Every structure is written in C-alpha cells, then in structure tokens.
Amino acid sequence: MEERVVRKLMASVKCNQCGQPYRLENVQVLGRHQDMWFFNVYCAHCHNQYFIAATVNADQTTTITDLTPADVTRLQKANPLTSDDVLDMHSYLKNYQGDITRLFNTNAFNI
Ligand SMILES: [Zn+2]
C-alpha cells in the first residue's frame, strides 16, 4: 500500500486523548516493516504527540498501540519529541534487520 494512502488512513484515526481526528499534515511515517507501519502523529487539538504502530493491508486496517492510560499520563509530562528524535527513529527503523516482535520486547523505547 502506498505511503500517501496509509497517511490518509492514519489521518482518519482519532486521538486517544481528545477523540479528534489527526490532520494529514500531522501524520509522519517513520518507517515500515512488511505490513507494520510506524507513525509519529501530532494532535493539533490537544497538542499531544504519539508514536503509533499499525498493521495496514488492503483487506483490513488495525490500529494498535502499547500505550496504557498511565503511559499517556507519563508521556504528557515528558519532553516533546524533537525533529532529531524523529530522524533518529527513522534511521533506526530503516536499518533494522531483526524480528519485528523483538523491537517491542526491548526497553529501547522506554523513557
Ligand atoms: Zn488530541
């Protein structure tokens, strides 16, 4: 599936915090591994920023996140992501060669 189509799909997803849809210009693709896509999304309504991992294919779209309400509270208090953070993640995912499940079983993304 093309990146522009996937970005439009993500723009139809509603913010976990306030329930407003994301704007297309605030959905950034960080990377992809097979049907798993990684996004950085910013909610223009409540000004929260999220990392979203989603499986996307032509038959179905499922949004998943490992954020619990406690995670959301903790991340709201964290420093905002910078463009360098996004570029670092993009480079990491672009060069990642391992099993995708290992990516989520590490503490690499804990703040
Ligand atoms: Zn929001």
mmCIF file of C-alpha atoms and ligand atoms in Angstrom:
data_model
loop_
_atom_site.group_PDB
_atom_site.id
_atom_site.type_symbol
_atom_site.label_atom_id
_atom_site.label_comp_id
_atom_site.label_asym_id
_atom_site.label_seq_id
_atom_site.Cartn_x
_atom_site.Cartn_y
_atom_site.Cartn_z
ATOM 1 C CA MET A 1 0.000 0.000 0.000
ATOM 2 C CA GLU A 2 1.328 3.438 -0.878
ATOM 3 C CA GLU A 3 2.576 5.775 1.828
ATOM 4 C CA ARG A 4 0.186 8.582 0.880
ATOM 5 C CA VAL A 5 -2.801 6.225 1.205
ATOM 6 C CA VAL A 6 -1.588 4.964 4.577
ATOM 7 C CA ARG A 7 -1.097 8.541 5.808
ATOM 8 C CA LYS A 8 -4.686 9.333 4.802
ATOM 9 C CA LEU A 9 -5.883 6.270 6.691
ATOM 10 C CA MET A 10 -3.994 7.385 9.793
ATOM 11 C CA ALA A 11 -5.455 10.873 9.452
ATOM 12 C CA SER A 12 -8.886 9.281 9.907
ATOM 13 C CA VAL A 13 -7.820 7.781 13.247
ATOM 14 C CA LYS A 14 -8.972 9.694 16.305
ATOM 15 C CA CYS A 15 -6.662 10.935 19.038
ATOM 16 C CA ASN A 16 -6.543 8.690 22.129
ATOM 17 C CA GLN A 17 -6.673 11.716 24.397
ATOM 18 C CA CYS A 18 -9.330 14.030 22.947
ATOM 19 C CA GLY A 19 -11.065 11.972 20.267
ATOM 20 C CA GLN A 20 -10.437 14.430 17.441
ATOM 21 C CA PRO A 21 -9.097 13.099 14.129
ATOM 22 C CA TYR A 22 -5.473 13.766 13.248
ATOM 23 C CA ARG A 23 -4.737 16.124 10.384
ATOM 24 C CA LEU A 24 -2.967 14.653 7.386
ATOM 25 C CA GLU A 25 -0.096 17.134 7.691
ATOM 26 C CA ASN A 26 0.490 15.921 11.272
ATOM 27 C CA VAL A 27 0.912 12.258 10.352
ATOM 28 C CA GLN A 28 4.508 11.328 9.662
ATOM 29 C CA VAL A 29 5.612 7.887 8.522
ATOM 30 C CA LEU A 30 8.714 6.847 10.456
ATOM 31 C CA GLY A 31 9.179 3.511 8.785
ATOM 32 C CA ARG A 32 7.677 0.249 7.729
ATOM 33 C CA HIS A 33 8.360 -3.463 8.053
ATOM 34 C CA GLN A 34 6.103 -5.622 5.840
ATOM 35 C CA ASP A 35 2.507 -4.677 6.833
ATOM 36 C CA MET A 36 3.626 -2.950 10.059
ATOM 37 C CA TRP A 37 3.886 0.836 9.775
ATOM 38 C CA PHE A 38 5.295 3.237 12.351
ATOM 39 C CA PHE A 39 3.958 6.740 12.668
ATOM 40 C CA ASN A 40 4.582 9.875 14.627
ATOM 41 C CA VAL A 41 1.292 11.727 14.963
ATOM 42 C CA TYR A 42 0.559 15.102 16.475
ATOM 43 C CA CYS A 43 -2.900 16.148 17.586
ATOM 44 C CA ALA A 44 -3.489 19.765 16.687
ATOM 45 C CA HIS A 45 -6.479 19.875 19.020
ATOM 46 C CA CYS A 46 -4.897 18.775 22.348
ATOM 47 C CA HIS A 47 -1.232 19.188 21.292
ATOM 48 C CA ASN A 48 -0.244 15.639 22.236
ATOM 49 C CA GLN A 49 2.186 13.617 20.184
ATOM 50 C CA TYR A 50 2.097 9.847 19.830
ATOM 51 C CA PHE A 51 4.082 7.012 18.371
ATOM 52 C CA ILE A 52 1.704 4.592 16.668
ATOM 53 C CA ALA A 53 2.456 1.183 15.235
ATOM 54 C CA ALA A 54 -0.231 -0.195 12.948
ATOM 55 C CA THR A 55 -0.679 -3.091 10.603
ATOM 56 C CA VAL A 56 -2.083 -1.913 7.318
ATOM 57 C CA ASN A 57 -3.049 -4.032 4.349
ATOM 58 C CA ALA A 58 -5.616 -3.893 1.585
ATOM 59 C CA ASP A 59 -8.068 -6.183 3.391
ATOM 60 C CA GLN A 60 -8.136 -4.588 6.822
ATOM 61 C CA THR A 61 -6.599 -1.888 8.954
ATOM 62 C CA THR A 62 -5.942 -2.413 12.621
ATOM 63 C CA THR A 63 -4.516 0.268 14.835
ATOM 64 C CA ILE A 64 -2.550 -0.913 17.802
ATOM 65 C CA THR A 65 -0.655 0.874 20.481
ATOM 66 C CA ASP A 66 1.028 -0.276 23.608
ATOM 67 C CA LEU A 67 0.142 2.909 25.468
ATOM 68 C CA THR A 68 -1.873 2.468 28.624
ATOM 69 C CA PRO A 69 -3.635 5.410 30.301
ATOM 70 C CA ALA A 70 -0.644 5.524 32.702
ATOM 71 C CA ASP A 71 1.696 5.725 29.687
ATOM 72 C CA VAL A 72 -0.322 8.613 28.276
ATOM 73 C CA THR A 73 -0.066 10.492 31.574
ATOM 74 C CA ARG A 74 3.680 9.813 31.803
ATOM 75 C CA LEU A 75 4.306 10.875 28.201
ATOM 76 C CA GLN A 76 2.312 14.066 28.642
ATOM 77 C CA LYS A 77 4.893 15.076 31.227
ATOM 78 C CA ALA A 78 7.851 14.058 29.048
ATOM 79 C CA ASN A 79 9.808 16.466 26.907
ATOM 80 C CA PRO A 80 8.341 16.867 23.409
ATOM 81 C CA LEU A 81 9.938 14.957 20.579
ATOM 82 C CA THR A 82 12.370 16.951 18.506
ATOM 83 C CA SER A 83 12.995 16.618 14.781
ATOM 84 C CA ASP A 84 16.313 14.951 15.693
ATOM 85 C CA ASP A 85 14.395 12.314 17.691
ATOM 86 C CA VAL A 86 12.216 11.595 14.664
ATOM 87 C CA LEU A 87 15.227 11.390 12.343
ATOM 88 C CA ASP A 88 16.988 9.053 14.785
ATOM 89 C CA MET A 89 13.945 6.755 14.867
ATOM 90 C CA HIS A 90 13.629 6.859 11.091
ATOM 91 C CA SER A 91 17.285 5.858 10.696
ATOM 92 C CA TYR A 92 16.951 3.130 13.327
ATOM 93 C CA LEU A 93 13.890 1.592 11.671
ATOM 94 C CA LYS A 94 15.321 1.962 8.164
ATOM 95 C CA ASN A 95 18.377 -0.064 9.141
ATOM 96 C CA TYR A 96 16.600 -2.503 11.474
ATOM 97 C CA GLN A 97 17.049 -6.068 10.259
ATOM 98 C CA GLY A 98 15.730 -8.095 13.197
ATOM 99 C CA ASP A 99 12.448 -9.703 14.053
ATOM 100 C CA ILE A 100 9.762 -7.060 14.482
ATOM 101 C CA THR A 101 8.496 -8.617 17.722
ATOM 102 C CA ARG A 102 11.945 -8.146 19.305
ATOM 103 C CA LEU A 103 11.625 -4.453 18.587
ATOM 104 C CA PHE A 104 8.711 -4.234 21.016
ATOM 105 C CA ASN A 105 10.199 -6.550 23.645
ATOM 106 C CA THR A 106 13.107 -4.287 24.482
ATOM 107 C CA ASN A 107 13.403 -1.332 26.758
ATOM 108 C CA ALA A 108 14.897 0.725 23.950
ATOM 109 C CA PHE A 109 11.878 2.991 23.729
ATOM 110 C CA ASN A 110 11.197 3.436 27.441
ATOM 111 C CA ILE A 111 11.532 6.964 28.660
HETATM 112 ZN ZN ZN B 1 -5.973 15.123 20.809
#
